[in-house]
C-alpha positions as a Markdown table, in Angstrom:
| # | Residue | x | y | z |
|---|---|---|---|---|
| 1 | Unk | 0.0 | 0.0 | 0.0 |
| 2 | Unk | 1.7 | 3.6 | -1.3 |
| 3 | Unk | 2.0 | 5.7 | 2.1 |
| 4 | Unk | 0.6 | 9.4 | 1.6 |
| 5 | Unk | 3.4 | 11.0 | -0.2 |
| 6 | Unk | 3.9 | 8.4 | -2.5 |
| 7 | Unk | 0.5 | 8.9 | -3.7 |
| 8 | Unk | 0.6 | 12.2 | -4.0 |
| 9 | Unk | 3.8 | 11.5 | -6.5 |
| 10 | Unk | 2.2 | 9.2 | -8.3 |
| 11 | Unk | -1.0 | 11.4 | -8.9 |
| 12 | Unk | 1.2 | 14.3 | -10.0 |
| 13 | Unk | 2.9 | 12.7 | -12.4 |
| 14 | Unk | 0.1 | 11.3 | -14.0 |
| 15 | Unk | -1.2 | 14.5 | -14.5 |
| 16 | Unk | 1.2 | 15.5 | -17.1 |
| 17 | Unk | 1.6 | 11.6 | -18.2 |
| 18 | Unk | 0.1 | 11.9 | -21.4 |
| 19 | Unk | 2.8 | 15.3 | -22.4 |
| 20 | Unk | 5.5 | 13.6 | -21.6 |
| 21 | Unk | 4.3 | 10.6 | -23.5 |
| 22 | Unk | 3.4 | 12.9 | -26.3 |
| 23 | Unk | 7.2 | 14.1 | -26.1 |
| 24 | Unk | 8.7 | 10.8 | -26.5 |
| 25 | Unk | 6.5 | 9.5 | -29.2 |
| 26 | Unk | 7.3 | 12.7 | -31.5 |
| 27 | Unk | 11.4 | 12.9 | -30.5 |
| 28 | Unk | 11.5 | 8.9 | -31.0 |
| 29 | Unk | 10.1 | 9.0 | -34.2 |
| 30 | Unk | 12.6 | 11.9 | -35.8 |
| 31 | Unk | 15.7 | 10.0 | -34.3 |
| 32 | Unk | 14.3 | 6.9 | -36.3 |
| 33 | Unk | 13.7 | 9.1 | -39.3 |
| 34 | Unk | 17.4 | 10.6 | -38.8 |
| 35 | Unk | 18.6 | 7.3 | -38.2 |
| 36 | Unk | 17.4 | 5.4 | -41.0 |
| 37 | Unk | 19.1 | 7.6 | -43.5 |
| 38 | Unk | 22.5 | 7.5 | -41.8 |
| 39 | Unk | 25.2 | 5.6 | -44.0 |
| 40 | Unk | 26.7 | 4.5 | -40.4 |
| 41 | Unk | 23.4 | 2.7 | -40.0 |
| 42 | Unk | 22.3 | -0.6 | -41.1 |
| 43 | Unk | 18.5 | -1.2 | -39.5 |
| 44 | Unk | 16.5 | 0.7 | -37.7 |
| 45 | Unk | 13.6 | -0.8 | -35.5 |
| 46 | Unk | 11.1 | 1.6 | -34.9 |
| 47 | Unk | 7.0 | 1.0 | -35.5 |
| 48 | Unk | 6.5 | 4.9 | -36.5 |
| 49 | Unk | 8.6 | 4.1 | -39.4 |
| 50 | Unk | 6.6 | 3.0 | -42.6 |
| 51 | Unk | 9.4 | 0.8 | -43.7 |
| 52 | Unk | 8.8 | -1.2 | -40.2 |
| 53 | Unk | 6.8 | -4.4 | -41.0 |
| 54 | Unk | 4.7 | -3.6 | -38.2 |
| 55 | Unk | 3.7 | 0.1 | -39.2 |
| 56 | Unk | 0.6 | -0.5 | -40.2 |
| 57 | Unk | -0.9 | -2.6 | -36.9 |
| 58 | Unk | 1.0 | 0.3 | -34.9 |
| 59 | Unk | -0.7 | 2.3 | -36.0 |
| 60 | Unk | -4.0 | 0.7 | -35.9 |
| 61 | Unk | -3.5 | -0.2 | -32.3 |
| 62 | Unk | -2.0 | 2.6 | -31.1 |
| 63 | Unk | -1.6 | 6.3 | -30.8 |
| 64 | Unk | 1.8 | 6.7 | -30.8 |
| 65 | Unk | 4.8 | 4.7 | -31.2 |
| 66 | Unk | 6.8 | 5.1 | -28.4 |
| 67 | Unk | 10.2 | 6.3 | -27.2 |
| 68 | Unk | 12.3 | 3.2 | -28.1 |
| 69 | Unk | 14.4 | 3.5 | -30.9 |
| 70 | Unk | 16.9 | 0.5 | -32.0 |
| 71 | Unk | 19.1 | -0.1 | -34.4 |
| 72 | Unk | 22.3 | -1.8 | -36.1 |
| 73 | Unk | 25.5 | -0.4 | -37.4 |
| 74 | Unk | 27.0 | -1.9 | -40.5 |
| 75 | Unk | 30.3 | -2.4 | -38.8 |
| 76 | Unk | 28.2 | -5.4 | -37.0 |
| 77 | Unk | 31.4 | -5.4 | -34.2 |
| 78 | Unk | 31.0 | -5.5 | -30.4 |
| 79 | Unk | 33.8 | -2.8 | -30.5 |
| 80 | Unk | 31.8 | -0.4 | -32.7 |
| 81 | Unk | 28.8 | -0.5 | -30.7 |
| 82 | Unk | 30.5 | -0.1 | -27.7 |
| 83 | Unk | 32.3 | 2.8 | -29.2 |
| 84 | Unk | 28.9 | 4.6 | -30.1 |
| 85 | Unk | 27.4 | 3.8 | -26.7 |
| 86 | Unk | 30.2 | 4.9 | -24.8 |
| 87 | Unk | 31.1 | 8.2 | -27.1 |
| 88 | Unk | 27.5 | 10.1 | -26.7 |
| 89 | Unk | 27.1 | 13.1 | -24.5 |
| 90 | Unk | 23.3 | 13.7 | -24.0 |
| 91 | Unk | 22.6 | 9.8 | -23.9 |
| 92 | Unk | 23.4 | 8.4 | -21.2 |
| 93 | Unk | 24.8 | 4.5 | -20.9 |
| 94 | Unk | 22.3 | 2.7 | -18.7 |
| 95 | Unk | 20.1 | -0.7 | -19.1 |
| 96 | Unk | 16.6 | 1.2 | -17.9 |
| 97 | Unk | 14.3 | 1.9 | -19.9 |
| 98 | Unk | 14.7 | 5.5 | -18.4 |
| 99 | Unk | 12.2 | 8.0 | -17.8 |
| 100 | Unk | 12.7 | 11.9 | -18.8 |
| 101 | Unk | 16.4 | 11.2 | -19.5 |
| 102 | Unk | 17.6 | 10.0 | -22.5 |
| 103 | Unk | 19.5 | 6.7 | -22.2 |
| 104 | Unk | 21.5 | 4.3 | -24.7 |
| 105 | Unk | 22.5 | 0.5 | -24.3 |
| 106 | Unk | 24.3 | -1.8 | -25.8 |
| 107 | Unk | 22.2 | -5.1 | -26.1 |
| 108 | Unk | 24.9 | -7.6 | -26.8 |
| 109 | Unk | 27.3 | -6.4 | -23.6 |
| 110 | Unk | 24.1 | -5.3 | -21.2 |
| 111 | Unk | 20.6 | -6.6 | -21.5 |
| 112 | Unk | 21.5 | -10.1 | -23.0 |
| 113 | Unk | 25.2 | -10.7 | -22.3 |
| 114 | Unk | 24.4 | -13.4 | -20.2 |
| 115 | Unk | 22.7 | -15.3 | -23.6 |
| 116 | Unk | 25.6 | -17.3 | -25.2 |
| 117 | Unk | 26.3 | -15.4 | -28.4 |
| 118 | Unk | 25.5 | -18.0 | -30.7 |
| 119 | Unk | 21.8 | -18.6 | -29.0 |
| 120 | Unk | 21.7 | -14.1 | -29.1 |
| 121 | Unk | 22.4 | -14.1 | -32.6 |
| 122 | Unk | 19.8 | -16.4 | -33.9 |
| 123 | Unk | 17.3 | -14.2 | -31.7 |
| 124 | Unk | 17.9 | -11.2 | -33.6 |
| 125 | Unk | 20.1 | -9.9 | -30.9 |
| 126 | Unk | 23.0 | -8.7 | -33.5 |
| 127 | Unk | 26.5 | -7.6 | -31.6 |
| 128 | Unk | 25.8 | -4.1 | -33.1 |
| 129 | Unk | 22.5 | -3.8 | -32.0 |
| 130 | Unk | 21.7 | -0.2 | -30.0 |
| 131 | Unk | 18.7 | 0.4 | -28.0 |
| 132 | Unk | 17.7 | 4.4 | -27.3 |
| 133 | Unk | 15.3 | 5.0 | -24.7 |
| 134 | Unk | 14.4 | 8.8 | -25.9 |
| 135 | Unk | 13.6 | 10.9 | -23.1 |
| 136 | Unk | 12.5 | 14.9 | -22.8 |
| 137 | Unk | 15.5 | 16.8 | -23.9 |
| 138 | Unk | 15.3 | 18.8 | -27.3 |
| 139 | Unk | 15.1 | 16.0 | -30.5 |
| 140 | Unk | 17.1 | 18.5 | -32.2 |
| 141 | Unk | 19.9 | 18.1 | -29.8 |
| 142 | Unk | 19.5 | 14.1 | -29.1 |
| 143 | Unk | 20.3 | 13.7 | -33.2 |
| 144 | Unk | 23.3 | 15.6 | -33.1 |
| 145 | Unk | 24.4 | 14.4 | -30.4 |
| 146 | Unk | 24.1 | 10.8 | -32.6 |
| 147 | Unk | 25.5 | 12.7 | -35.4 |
| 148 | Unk | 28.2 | 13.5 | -34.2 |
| 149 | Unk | 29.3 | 10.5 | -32.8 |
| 150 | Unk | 28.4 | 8.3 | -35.4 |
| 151 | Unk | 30.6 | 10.7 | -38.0 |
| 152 | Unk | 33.6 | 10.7 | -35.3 |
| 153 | Unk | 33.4 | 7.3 | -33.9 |
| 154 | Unk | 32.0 | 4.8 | -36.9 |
| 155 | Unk | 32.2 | 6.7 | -40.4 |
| 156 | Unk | 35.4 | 8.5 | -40.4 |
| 157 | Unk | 37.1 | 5.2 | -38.4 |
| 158 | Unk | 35.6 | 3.2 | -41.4 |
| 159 | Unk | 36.4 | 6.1 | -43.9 |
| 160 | Unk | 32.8 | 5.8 | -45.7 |
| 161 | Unk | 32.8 | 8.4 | -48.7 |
| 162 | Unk | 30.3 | 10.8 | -47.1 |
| 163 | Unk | 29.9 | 14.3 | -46.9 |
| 164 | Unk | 29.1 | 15.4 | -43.2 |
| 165 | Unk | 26.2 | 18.1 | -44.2 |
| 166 | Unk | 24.1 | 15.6 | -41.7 |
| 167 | Unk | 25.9 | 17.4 | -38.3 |
């Protein structure tokens, strides 16, 4: 049973619940967007996207899409998704799926590294993939804060021909 001041918490937050959700669904969806056209990127997985194979039951069953973003690198290493997870400013490495903050993980090292790679693998669990839990700040800011990693840390590492007119 939530004592008094817990309640009170929990029936102020709800209040703006449905803003904040708001905030997520809309920042979420233009880090997919940006993500999806990024030559550092391999998949993105991301129901607001109408390349997703789930778009259209998303959409149907919901009214937003939420404020999880994943996605692979080409570079399908360990060592380059721990480079991107570990080079971000505004994200923050953590396994939650966070709350206002915005947070990145790093599936293969966090969430599932106690799964035998092999056994990972064959559940779609790639060594590259990223999760982003997109929280409140400015979307503006998350993506090039992603920008600029991903040009620092994976494309100009892996020297992709690419102009940078993305950052």
């Amino acid at each position: 049973v939530l004592g008094p001041f817990d309640s009170w918490l929990l029936i102020r937050g709800l209040e703006t619940l449905h803003l904040r959700m708001w905030q997520h669904c809309v920042s979420a969806g233009r880090i997919a967007e940006f993500l999806q056209d990024h030559p550092a990127v391999d998949q993105v997985f991301y129901p607001g996207l109408p390349r997703h194979p789930h778009h259209a039951i998303a959409r149907k069953q919901s009214r937003g899409f939420g404020g999880v973003v994943s996605f692979t690198l080409k570079e399908g290493s360990l060592e380059a998704a721990k480079r991107l997870v570990t080079g971000t400013r505004l994200f923050k490495l953590a396994e939650s799926l966070g709350g206002i903050k915005s947070l990145i993980s790093h599936s293969a090292e966090m969430t599932h590294k106690t799964i035998p790679a092999a056994r990972r693998r064959a559940g779609g669990v790639n060594d590259s993939l990223v999760r982003l839990s997109v929280g409140l700040e400015d979307p503006e800011d998350l993506i090039q804060d992603l920008c600029n990693t991903l040009d620092r840390i994976i494309v100009k590492e892996n020297d992709y021909s690419r102009k940078l007119e993305t950052c």
